Short mmCIF file of N, CA and C in Angstrom, two decimals:
data_model
loop_
_atom_site.label_atom_id
_atom_site.label_comp_id
_atom_site.label_asym_id
_atom_site.label_seq_id
_atom_site.Cartn_x
_atom_site.Cartn_y
_atom_site.Cartn_z
N MET R 21 -19.65 -46.15 35.03
CA MET R 21 -18.32 -45.74 35.46
C MET R 21 -18.14 -46.11 36.93
N LYS R 22 -16.95 -46.63 37.24
CA LYS R 22 -16.59 -46.93 38.61
C LYS R 22 -15.69 -45.81 39.11
N THR R 23 -15.87 -45.41 40.35
CA THR R 23 -15.00 -44.38 40.91
C THR R 23 -13.99 -45.02 41.86
N TYR R 24 -12.87 -44.34 42.01
CA TYR R 24 -11.79 -44.84 42.86
C TYR R 24 -11.12 -43.67 43.55
N ARG R 25 -10.81 -43.86 44.82
CA ARG R 25 -9.96 -42.95 45.60
C ARG R 25 -8.91 -43.80 46.29
N ALA R 26 -7.68 -43.32 46.32
CA ALA R 26 -6.59 -44.09 46.92
C ALA R 26 -6.83 -44.33 48.42
N GLU R 27 -7.48 -43.41 49.06
CA GLU R 27 -7.82 -43.52 50.48
C GLU R 27 -9.22 -42.95 50.67
N ALA R 28 -9.87 -43.33 51.74
CA ALA R 28 -11.23 -42.87 51.99
C ALA R 28 -11.32 -41.35 52.05
N ASN R 29 -10.29 -40.67 52.57
CA ASN R 29 -10.32 -39.22 52.69
C ASN R 29 -9.54 -38.51 51.59
N ALA R 30 -9.18 -39.21 50.53
CA ALA R 30 -8.47 -38.60 49.41
C ALA R 30 -9.40 -37.65 48.67
N GLU R 31 -8.83 -36.62 48.09
CA GLU R 31 -9.63 -35.65 47.35
C GLU R 31 -9.63 -35.91 45.85
N LEU R 32 -8.69 -36.71 45.36
CA LEU R 32 -8.66 -37.03 43.93
C LEU R 32 -9.52 -38.26 43.69
N GLU R 33 -10.52 -38.09 42.84
CA GLU R 33 -11.43 -39.19 42.53
C GLU R 33 -11.34 -39.51 41.05
N PHE R 34 -11.10 -40.77 40.75
CA PHE R 34 -10.98 -41.26 39.39
C PHE R 34 -12.30 -41.87 38.95
N SER R 35 -12.60 -41.76 37.67
CA SER R 35 -13.76 -42.44 37.08
C SER R 35 -13.23 -43.34 35.97
N PHE R 36 -13.46 -44.64 36.13
CA PHE R 36 -12.99 -45.61 35.16
C PHE R 36 -14.18 -46.28 34.49
N PRO R 37 -14.09 -46.52 33.17
CA PRO R 37 -15.16 -47.26 32.48
C PRO R 37 -15.33 -48.65 33.10
N ASP R 38 -16.53 -49.14 33.07
CA ASP R 38 -16.83 -50.44 33.68
C ASP R 38 -16.02 -51.57 33.06
N ASP R 39 -15.67 -51.44 31.78
CA ASP R 39 -14.96 -52.54 31.11
C ASP R 39 -13.43 -52.43 31.20
N LEU R 40 -12.92 -51.42 31.91
CA LEU R 40 -11.47 -51.28 32.05
C LEU R 40 -10.98 -52.18 33.18
N PRO R 41 -10.06 -53.11 32.88
CA PRO R 41 -9.54 -53.97 33.95
C PRO R 41 -8.49 -53.24 34.79
N TRP R 42 -8.84 -52.96 36.03
CA TRP R 42 -7.91 -52.31 36.95
C TRP R 42 -8.15 -52.87 38.35
N HIS R 43 -7.12 -52.76 39.19
CA HIS R 43 -7.29 -53.14 40.58
C HIS R 43 -6.30 -52.36 41.44
N GLU R 44 -6.64 -52.28 42.70
CA GLU R 44 -5.80 -51.60 43.68
C GLU R 44 -4.71 -52.57 44.11
N LEU R 45 -3.46 -52.18 43.94
CA LEU R 45 -2.36 -53.07 44.34
C LEU R 45 -1.98 -52.83 45.80
N ASP R 46 -1.91 -51.58 46.19
CA ASP R 46 -1.53 -51.23 47.56
C ASP R 46 -2.80 -51.23 48.42
N GLN R 47 -3.41 -52.37 48.49
CA GLN R 47 -4.72 -52.50 49.14
C GLN R 47 -4.55 -52.79 50.62
N GLN R 48 -5.25 -52.01 51.43
CA GLN R 48 -5.20 -52.20 52.87
C GLN R 48 -6.06 -53.40 53.27
N GLY R 49 -5.62 -54.10 54.30
CA GLY R 49 -6.42 -55.18 54.84
C GLY R 49 -6.22 -56.54 54.19
N ILE R 50 -5.33 -56.64 53.20
CA ILE R 50 -5.03 -57.95 52.64
C ILE R 50 -3.55 -58.25 52.88
N ARG R 51 -3.22 -59.50 52.89
CA ARG R 51 -1.83 -59.91 53.15
C ARG R 51 -0.97 -59.65 51.92
N LEU R 52 0.07 -58.87 52.11
CA LEU R 52 1.03 -58.55 51.05
C LEU R 52 2.43 -58.86 51.57
N PRO R 53 3.40 -59.05 50.66
CA PRO R 53 4.77 -59.31 51.11
C PRO R 53 5.29 -58.16 51.98
N GLN R 54 6.00 -58.52 53.03
CA GLN R 54 6.55 -57.51 53.92
C GLN R 54 7.73 -56.80 53.27
N GLN R 55 7.92 -55.57 53.65
CA GLN R 55 9.03 -54.73 53.22
C GLN R 55 8.96 -54.32 51.75
N MET R 56 7.87 -54.63 51.07
CA MET R 56 7.73 -54.20 49.68
C MET R 56 6.81 -52.99 49.63
N LYS R 57 7.10 -52.09 48.71
CA LYS R 57 6.27 -50.90 48.51
C LYS R 57 5.53 -51.07 47.19
N PHE R 58 4.24 -50.77 47.20
CA PHE R 58 3.44 -50.98 45.99
C PHE R 58 2.80 -49.68 45.50
N VAL R 59 2.58 -49.62 44.19
CA VAL R 59 1.84 -48.51 43.60
C VAL R 59 0.37 -48.63 44.00
N ASP R 60 -0.37 -47.56 43.76
CA ASP R 60 -1.78 -47.55 44.13
C ASP R 60 -2.62 -48.44 43.22
N LEU R 61 -2.43 -48.33 41.91
CA LEU R 61 -3.28 -49.02 40.94
C LEU R 61 -2.49 -49.76 39.88
N VAL R 62 -3.09 -50.83 39.38
CA VAL R 62 -2.59 -51.51 38.19
C VAL R 62 -3.73 -51.49 37.18
N ILE R 63 -3.46 -50.93 36.00
CA ILE R 63 -4.45 -50.87 34.93
C ILE R 63 -3.92 -51.71 33.78
N GLU R 64 -4.71 -52.69 33.37
CA GLU R 64 -4.29 -53.58 32.30
C GLU R 64 -5.00 -53.22 31.01
N ARG R 65 -4.20 -52.80 30.04
CA ARG R 65 -4.74 -52.49 28.72
C ARG R 65 -4.31 -53.59 27.76
N ASP R 66 -4.84 -53.57 26.54
CA ASP R 66 -4.48 -54.59 25.56
C ASP R 66 -2.99 -54.60 25.28
N GLN R 67 -2.38 -53.42 25.17
CA GLN R 67 -0.99 -53.31 24.74
C GLN R 67 0.03 -53.23 25.88
N ASP R 68 -0.42 -52.94 27.12
CA ASP R 68 0.53 -52.77 28.21
C ASP R 68 -0.17 -52.84 29.56
N VAL R 69 0.65 -52.75 30.60
CA VAL R 69 0.16 -52.69 31.98
C VAL R 69 0.69 -51.39 32.57
N LEU R 70 -0.21 -50.61 33.17
CA LEU R 70 0.18 -49.34 33.78
C LEU R 70 0.23 -49.50 35.29
N LEU R 71 1.36 -49.14 35.87
CA LEU R 71 1.49 -49.04 37.32
C LEU R 71 1.26 -47.58 37.66
N VAL R 72 0.22 -47.28 38.43
CA VAL R 72 -0.15 -45.90 38.70
C VAL R 72 0.07 -45.56 40.17
N GLU R 73 0.89 -44.55 40.40
CA GLU R 73 1.14 -44.06 41.75
C GLU R 73 0.58 -42.64 41.86
N ILE R 74 -0.13 -42.37 42.94
CA ILE R 74 -0.78 -41.08 43.16
C ILE R 74 -0.12 -40.38 44.33
N LYS R 75 0.33 -39.17 44.10
CA LYS R 75 0.88 -38.30 45.14
C LYS R 75 0.09 -37.00 45.09
N ASP R 76 -0.41 -36.56 46.24
CA ASP R 76 -1.25 -35.36 46.22
C ASP R 76 -0.86 -34.36 47.31
N PRO R 77 0.22 -33.60 47.07
CA PRO R 77 0.58 -32.57 48.05
C PRO R 77 -0.40 -31.39 48.06
N SER R 78 -1.34 -31.36 47.15
CA SER R 78 -2.31 -30.26 47.09
C SER R 78 -3.57 -30.53 47.89
N ILE R 79 -3.63 -31.62 48.60
CA ILE R 79 -4.82 -31.94 49.37
C ILE R 79 -5.11 -30.78 50.34
N SER R 80 -6.37 -30.41 50.46
CA SER R 80 -6.73 -29.18 51.19
C SER R 80 -6.35 -29.20 52.66
N ARG R 81 -6.33 -30.35 53.30
CA ARG R 81 -6.03 -30.38 54.73
C ARG R 81 -4.52 -30.39 55.02
N CYS R 82 -3.71 -30.32 53.98
CA CYS R 82 -2.26 -30.29 54.16
C CYS R 82 -1.83 -28.85 54.51
N PRO R 83 -1.17 -28.67 55.66
CA PRO R 83 -0.68 -27.33 56.01
C PRO R 83 0.32 -26.84 54.96
N ASP R 84 0.34 -25.55 54.72
CA ASP R 84 1.18 -25.00 53.66
C ASP R 84 2.66 -25.30 53.88
N ASP R 85 3.15 -25.23 55.12
CA ASP R 85 4.58 -25.51 55.35
C ASP R 85 4.91 -26.96 55.01
N GLU R 86 4.01 -27.89 55.33
CA GLU R 86 4.21 -29.29 54.98
C GLU R 86 4.18 -29.49 53.47
N ARG R 87 3.27 -28.78 52.80
CA ARG R 87 3.17 -28.85 51.34
C ARG R 87 4.47 -28.36 50.70
N GLN R 88 5.02 -27.26 51.24
CA GLN R 88 6.27 -26.71 50.69
C GLN R 88 7.44 -27.67 50.92
N ARG R 89 7.47 -28.33 52.09
CA ARG R 89 8.53 -29.32 52.34
C ARG R 89 8.43 -30.49 51.37
N TYR R 90 7.20 -30.93 51.11
CA TYR R 90 7.02 -32.04 50.17
C TYR R 90 7.44 -31.63 48.77
N PHE R 91 7.10 -30.41 48.37
CA PHE R 91 7.51 -29.91 47.06
C PHE R 91 9.03 -29.91 46.95
N LYS R 92 9.71 -29.49 48.02
CA LYS R 92 11.18 -29.50 48.03
C LYS R 92 11.69 -30.93 47.87
N ARG R 93 11.06 -31.90 48.55
CA ARG R 93 11.46 -33.31 48.44
C ARG R 93 11.22 -33.84 47.02
N LEU R 94 10.18 -33.33 46.37
CA LEU R 94 9.96 -33.70 44.96
C LEU R 94 11.07 -33.11 44.09
N ALA R 95 11.37 -31.84 44.33
CA ALA R 95 12.36 -31.14 43.49
C ALA R 95 13.77 -31.68 43.68
N ASP R 96 14.13 -32.11 44.90
CA ASP R 96 15.51 -32.58 45.11
C ASP R 96 15.66 -34.10 44.91
N ASN R 97 14.64 -34.73 44.35
CA ASN R 97 14.64 -36.16 44.00
C ASN R 97 14.53 -37.11 45.20
N THR R 98 14.26 -36.61 46.38
CA THR R 98 14.10 -37.49 47.54
C THR R 98 12.89 -38.40 47.35
N VAL R 99 11.76 -37.84 46.95
CA VAL R 99 10.56 -38.64 46.72
C VAL R 99 10.82 -39.64 45.59
N LEU R 100 11.49 -39.20 44.57
CA LEU R 100 11.82 -40.06 43.43
C LEU R 100 12.62 -41.28 43.89
N LYS R 101 13.70 -41.06 44.63
CA LYS R 101 14.59 -42.15 45.03
C LYS R 101 14.04 -43.00 46.17
N GLU R 102 13.36 -42.39 47.13
CA GLU R 102 12.92 -43.11 48.33
C GLU R 102 11.52 -43.69 48.21
N GLU R 103 10.70 -43.16 47.31
CA GLU R 103 9.33 -43.63 47.21
C GLU R 103 8.98 -44.18 45.82
N LEU R 104 9.21 -43.39 44.79
CA LEU R 104 8.73 -43.77 43.46
C LEU R 104 9.49 -44.94 42.86
N THR R 105 10.81 -44.86 42.82
CA THR R 105 11.60 -45.95 42.25
C THR R 105 11.37 -47.27 42.99
N PRO R 106 11.41 -47.29 44.33
CA PRO R 106 11.13 -48.56 45.01
C PRO R 106 9.73 -49.11 44.72
N LYS R 107 8.74 -48.24 44.59
CA LYS R 107 7.38 -48.71 44.29
C LYS R 107 7.31 -49.32 42.89
N ALA R 108 7.99 -48.71 41.93
CA ALA R 108 8.01 -49.27 40.57
C ALA R 108 8.68 -50.64 40.58
N ARG R 109 9.85 -50.75 41.24
CA ARG R 109 10.58 -52.01 41.29
C ARG R 109 9.80 -53.09 42.01
N ASP R 110 9.29 -52.78 43.19
CA ASP R 110 8.59 -53.79 43.98
C ASP R 110 7.27 -54.20 43.32
N SER R 111 6.57 -53.27 42.72
CA SER R 111 5.31 -53.61 42.05
C SER R 111 5.58 -54.49 40.84
N TYR R 112 6.64 -54.16 40.08
CA TYR R 112 7.02 -55.02 38.96
C TYR R 112 7.38 -56.41 39.47
N THR R 113 8.19 -56.49 40.51
CA THR R 113 8.61 -57.78 41.05
C THR R 113 7.40 -58.62 41.45
N PHE R 114 6.44 -58.00 42.10
CA PHE R 114 5.22 -58.70 42.50
C PHE R 114 4.48 -59.23 41.27
N LEU R 115 4.29 -58.38 40.25
CA LEU R 115 3.60 -58.82 39.03
C LEU R 115 4.39 -59.93 38.34
N HIS R 116 5.71 -59.82 38.31
CA HIS R 116 6.56 -60.84 37.70
C HIS R 116 6.39 -62.19 38.41
N LEU R 117 6.44 -62.16 39.73
CA LEU R 117 6.31 -63.40 40.49
C LEU R 117 4.91 -63.99 40.39
N MET R 118 3.92 -63.17 40.10
CA MET R 118 2.54 -63.64 39.91
C MET R 118 2.27 -63.97 38.44
N GLU R 119 3.33 -63.94 37.60
CA GLU R 119 3.24 -64.20 36.17
C GLU R 119 2.24 -63.29 35.47
N ARG R 120 2.32 -62.01 35.81
CA ARG R 120 1.43 -61.02 35.20
C ARG R 120 2.25 -59.95 34.47
N ASP R 121 3.42 -60.31 34.01
CA ASP R 121 4.29 -59.34 33.33
C ASP R 121 4.51 -59.71 31.86
N GLY R 122 3.47 -60.21 31.21
CA GLY R 122 3.60 -60.63 29.82
C GLY R 122 3.52 -59.48 28.82
N LYS R 123 3.17 -58.29 29.28
CA LYS R 123 3.09 -57.11 28.41
C LYS R 123 4.07 -56.07 28.94
N PRO R 124 4.43 -55.09 28.11
CA PRO R 124 5.28 -54.01 28.61
C PRO R 124 4.62 -53.32 29.81
N ILE R 125 5.43 -53.00 30.80
CA ILE R 125 4.94 -52.33 32.00
C ILE R 125 5.43 -50.90 32.00
N LYS R 126 4.49 -49.99 32.19
CA LYS R 126 4.79 -48.55 32.22
C LYS R 126 4.39 -47.98 33.56
N PHE R 127 5.21 -47.06 34.05
CA PHE R 127 5.00 -46.45 35.35
C PHE R 127 4.41 -45.05 35.15
N VAL R 128 3.24 -44.81 35.73
CA VAL R 128 2.55 -43.53 35.61
C VAL R 128 2.46 -42.91 37.00
N VAL R 129 2.99 -41.71 37.14
CA VAL R 129 2.93 -41.01 38.42
C VAL R 129 2.04 -39.79 38.23
N LEU R 130 0.98 -39.73 39.03
CA LEU R 130 0.08 -38.57 39.03
C LEU R 130 0.41 -37.76 40.28
N ILE R 131 0.79 -36.50 40.07
CA ILE R 131 1.10 -35.62 41.19
C ILE R 131 0.10 -34.47 41.20
N GLY R 132 -0.66 -34.36 42.26
CA GLY R 132 -1.61 -33.26 42.41
C GLY R 132 -0.86 -31.98 42.73
N LEU R 133 -0.63 -31.18 41.72
CA LEU R 133 0.17 -29.96 41.88
C LEU R 133 -0.67 -28.69 41.82
N ASP R 134 -2.00 -28.82 41.79
CA ASP R 134 -2.84 -27.66 41.56
C ASP R 134 -2.76 -26.60 42.66
N ALA R 135 -2.20 -26.91 43.83
CA ALA R 135 -2.04 -25.90 44.88
C ALA R 135 -0.83 -25.01 44.62
N PHE R 136 -0.02 -25.35 43.63
CA PHE R 136 1.19 -24.59 43.31
C PHE R 136 0.96 -23.78 42.04
N ASP R 137 1.62 -22.65 41.94
CA ASP R 137 1.45 -21.83 40.73
C ASP R 137 2.02 -22.55 39.51
N HIS R 138 1.58 -22.12 38.35
CA HIS R 138 1.93 -22.77 37.09
C HIS R 138 3.45 -22.85 36.88
N GLU R 139 4.16 -21.81 37.23
CA GLU R 139 5.62 -21.80 37.02
C GLU R 139 6.31 -22.84 37.90
N LYS R 140 5.85 -23.00 39.15
CA LYS R 140 6.43 -24.03 40.03
C LYS R 140 6.13 -25.42 39.48
N GLN R 141 4.91 -25.61 39.00
CA GLN R 141 4.55 -26.91 38.42
C GLN R 141 5.45 -27.22 37.23
N LYS R 142 5.58 -26.24 36.36
CA LYS R 142 6.38 -26.42 35.15
C LYS R 142 7.84 -26.73 35.50
N ALA R 143 8.38 -26.00 36.47
CA ALA R 143 9.77 -26.21 36.89
C ALA R 143 9.96 -27.61 37.47
N LEU R 144 9.00 -28.06 38.28
CA LEU R 144 9.11 -29.38 38.88
C LEU R 144 9.03 -30.48 37.83
N LEU R 145 8.09 -30.36 36.92
CA LEU R 145 7.86 -31.42 35.94
C LEU R 145 8.95 -31.49 34.86
N ALA R 146 9.65 -30.37 34.64
CA ALA R 146 10.72 -30.35 33.63
C ALA R 146 11.82 -31.35 34.02
N GLY R 147 11.98 -32.36 33.23
CA GLY R 147 13.04 -33.33 33.45
C GLY R 147 12.73 -34.38 34.51
N PHE R 148 11.62 -34.27 35.23
CA PHE R 148 11.31 -35.22 36.30
C PHE R 148 11.18 -36.64 35.75
N LYS R 149 10.48 -36.78 34.64
CA LYS R 149 10.30 -38.10 34.02
C LYS R 149 11.64 -38.71 33.66
N ASP R 150 12.53 -37.92 33.08
CA ASP R 150 13.84 -38.44 32.68
C ASP R 150 14.67 -38.88 33.88
N ARG R 151 14.64 -38.08 34.96
CA ARG R 151 15.37 -38.45 36.17
C ARG R 151 14.79 -39.71 36.79
N LEU R 152 13.46 -39.80 36.81
CA LEU R 152 12.81 -40.98 37.37
C LEU R 152 13.15 -42.23 36.56
N PHE R 153 13.03 -42.15 35.25
CA PHE R 153 13.30 -43.31 34.41
C PHE R 153 14.76 -43.74 34.52
N ALA R 154 15.67 -42.79 34.59
CA ALA R 154 17.10 -43.11 34.77
C ALA R 154 17.32 -43.82 36.10
N ASP R 155 16.65 -43.37 37.15
CA ASP R 155 16.81 -43.99 38.46
C ASP R 155 16.21 -45.40 38.49
N ILE R 156 15.08 -45.58 37.82
CA ILE R 156 14.45 -46.91 37.74
C ILE R 156 15.39 -47.90 37.05
N LYS R 157 16.07 -47.44 36.00
CA LYS R 157 16.95 -48.32 35.24
C LYS R 157 18.27 -48.62 35.95
N CYS R 158 18.67 -47.75 36.86
CA CYS R 158 19.99 -47.91 37.48
C CYS R 158 19.94 -47.49 38.94
N GLU R 159 19.60 -48.43 39.82
CA GLU R 159 19.55 -48.15 41.27
C GLU R 159 20.85 -48.53 41.96
N THR R 160 21.73 -49.18 41.25
CA THR R 160 22.99 -49.65 41.83
C THR R 160 24.15 -49.01 41.09
N ASP R 161 25.33 -49.49 41.35
CA ASP R 161 26.50 -48.96 40.66
C ASP R 161 26.45 -49.24 39.16
N THR R 162 25.79 -50.33 38.79
CA THR R 162 25.64 -50.66 37.38
C THR R 162 24.14 -50.78 37.06
N PRO R 163 23.76 -50.46 35.84
CA PRO R 163 22.34 -50.53 35.47
C PRO R 163 21.82 -51.97 35.56
N TRP R 164 20.51 -52.07 35.80
CA TRP R 164 19.87 -53.39 35.76
C TRP R 164 20.11 -53.99 34.38
N ARG R 165 20.34 -55.26 34.30
CA ARG R 165 20.57 -55.92 33.02
C ARG R 165 19.26 -56.20 32.30
N ARG R 166 18.18 -56.24 33.04
CA ARG R 166 16.87 -56.50 32.47
C ARG R 166 16.03 -55.23 32.60
N GLN R 167 15.46 -54.79 31.48
CA GLN R 167 14.58 -53.62 31.55
C GLN R 167 13.21 -54.09 32.03
N HIS R 168 12.86 -53.70 33.23
CA HIS R 168 11.60 -54.14 33.81
C HIS R 168 10.47 -53.14 33.60
N ILE R 169 10.79 -51.88 33.50
CA ILE R 169 9.80 -50.84 33.23
C ILE R 169 10.12 -50.29 31.84
N ALA R 170 9.14 -50.42 30.93
CA ALA R 170 9.37 -50.02 29.54
C ALA R 170 9.44 -48.51 29.37
N ASP R 171 8.68 -47.78 30.20
CA ASP R 171 8.66 -46.32 30.10
C ASP R 171 7.97 -45.79 31.34
N CYS R 172 8.05 -44.49 31.54
CA CYS R 172 7.32 -43.86 32.63
C CYS R 172 6.88 -42.47 32.20
N VAL R 173 5.91 -41.95 32.93
CA VAL R 173 5.41 -40.62 32.66
C VAL R 173 4.99 -40.00 33.99
N VAL R 174 5.19 -38.70 34.13
CA VAL R 174 4.81 -37.98 35.34
C VAL R 174 3.81 -36.91 34.91
N LEU R 175 2.63 -36.93 35.54
CA LEU R 175 1.53 -36.08 35.11
C LEU R 175 0.94 -35.26 36.25
N SER R 176 0.51 -34.06 35.92
CA SER R 176 -0.34 -33.30 36.83
C SER R 176 -1.77 -33.74 36.57
N VAL R 177 -2.71 -33.28 37.38
CA VAL R 177 -4.12 -33.64 37.18
C VAL R 177 -4.59 -33.18 35.80
N ASP R 178 -4.25 -31.95 35.42
CA ASP R 178 -4.67 -31.43 34.10
C ASP R 178 -4.12 -32.29 32.97
N ILE R 179 -2.85 -32.65 33.06
CA ILE R 179 -2.23 -33.45 31.99
C ILE R 179 -2.81 -34.86 31.99
N TRP R 180 -3.09 -35.43 33.18
CA TRP R 180 -3.75 -36.74 33.25
C TRP R 180 -5.06 -36.70 32.46
N ASN R 181 -5.86 -35.67 32.71
CA ASN R 181 -7.17 -35.59 32.06
C ASN R 181 -7.07 -35.40 30.55
N LYS R 182 -5.98 -34.84 30.07
CA LYS R 182 -5.76 -34.74 28.62
C LYS R 182 -5.24 -36.07 28.07
N THR R 183 -4.35 -36.71 28.81
CA THR R 183 -3.74 -37.96 28.37
C THR R 183 -4.72 -39.12 28.45
N PHE R 184 -5.46 -39.19 29.52
CA PHE R 184 -6.42 -40.28 29.76
C PHE R 184 -7.84 -39.69 29.84
N ALA R 185 -8.28 -39.11 28.76
CA ALA R 185 -9.58 -38.42 28.74
C ALA R 185 -10.74 -39.34 29.11
N ASP R 186 -10.61 -40.63 28.83
CA ASP R 186 -11.68 -41.58 29.16
C ASP R 186 -11.64 -42.02 30.63
N TRP R 187 -10.61 -41.59 31.36
CA TRP R 187 -10.45 -41.95 32.78
C TRP R 187 -10.27 -40.67 33.59
N PRO R 188 -11.23 -39.80 33.61
CA PRO R 188 -11.02 -38.49 34.25
C PRO R 188 -10.82 -38.59 35.76
N VAL R 189 -10.03 -37.64 36.25
CA VAL R 189 -9.84 -37.48 37.68
C VAL R 189 -10.27 -36.06 38.03
N LYS R 190 -10.95 -35.93 39.16
CA LYS R 190 -11.36 -34.60 39.61
C LYS R 190 -11.08 -34.48 41.09
N ARG R 191 -10.91 -33.24 41.50
CA ARG R 191 -10.69 -32.97 42.91
C ARG R 191 -12.04 -32.73 43.57
N ILE R 192 -12.30 -33.50 44.60
CA ILE R 192 -13.51 -33.34 45.39
C ILE R 192 -13.10 -32.51 46.61
N PRO R 193 -13.62 -31.30 46.74
CA PRO R 193 -13.22 -30.44 47.87
C PRO R 193 -13.49 -31.12 49.21
N ALA R 194 -12.73 -30.73 50.21
CA ALA R 194 -12.84 -31.34 51.54
C ALA R 194 -14.26 -31.24 52.09
N THR R 195 -14.96 -30.15 51.84
CA THR R 195 -16.33 -30.00 52.36
C THR R 195 -17.24 -31.04 51.73
N ALA R 196 -17.05 -31.31 50.43
CA ALA R 196 -17.86 -32.33 49.77
C ALA R 196 -17.48 -33.72 50.30
N THR R 197 -16.18 -33.92 50.54
CA THR R 197 -15.73 -35.19 51.08
C THR R 197 -16.36 -35.44 52.44
N SER R 198 -16.39 -34.41 53.28
CA SER R 198 -16.99 -34.56 54.62
C SER R 198 -18.48 -34.82 54.51
N ALA R 199 -19.15 -34.12 53.61
CA ALA R 199 -20.59 -34.31 53.44
C ALA R 199 -20.89 -35.72 52.93
N GLN R 200 -20.06 -36.21 52.02
CA GLN R 200 -20.27 -37.57 51.49
C GLN R 200 -20.03 -38.61 52.58
N ALA R 201 -19.04 -38.37 53.41
CA ALA R 201 -18.75 -39.33 54.48
C ALA R 201 -19.89 -39.37 55.51
N ALA R 202 -20.55 -38.23 55.71
CA ALA R 202 -21.65 -38.17 56.66
C ALA R 202 -22.91 -38.83 56.11
N ALA R 203 -23.03 -38.88 54.79
CA ALA R 203 -24.25 -39.43 54.16
C ALA R 203 -24.34 -40.93 54.30
#
């Protein structure tokens, strides 16, 4: 199994089977087109390509007031319109221009919501996927004529682990992260 973290100090750690073709799209230190926003990961399966974006407002070093502001931005669709939809569009455009869009492309958003109570999580996730997918399909006055994203899904860590049981994600506490960095 290969492990992945979106950033060196990220607390969410993914474990992927060795034979799963995936790569980091929003990779630091390599030349990428300017002004484009990219998802964290691209996972290529036999039947489709998954664009995976990771958002983690539950990271332990996040102050509670900042976490609450981010939750509000999630709830009022600011994150959806300003971050998620542009990342889906730009990542698709990049794959299209690189001739890597021969399979249906699906957008997967993982949101680390474990710092919030179950009712807040449930309220946030209710309808979020539908609002996101509608925004992806229609960013202008008229809908896109070409469907570039076949579907999308928004998951908490728990739901990710049920949906993608072979690709588990776990939270590595900050103390463990610090100890690993020191090793």
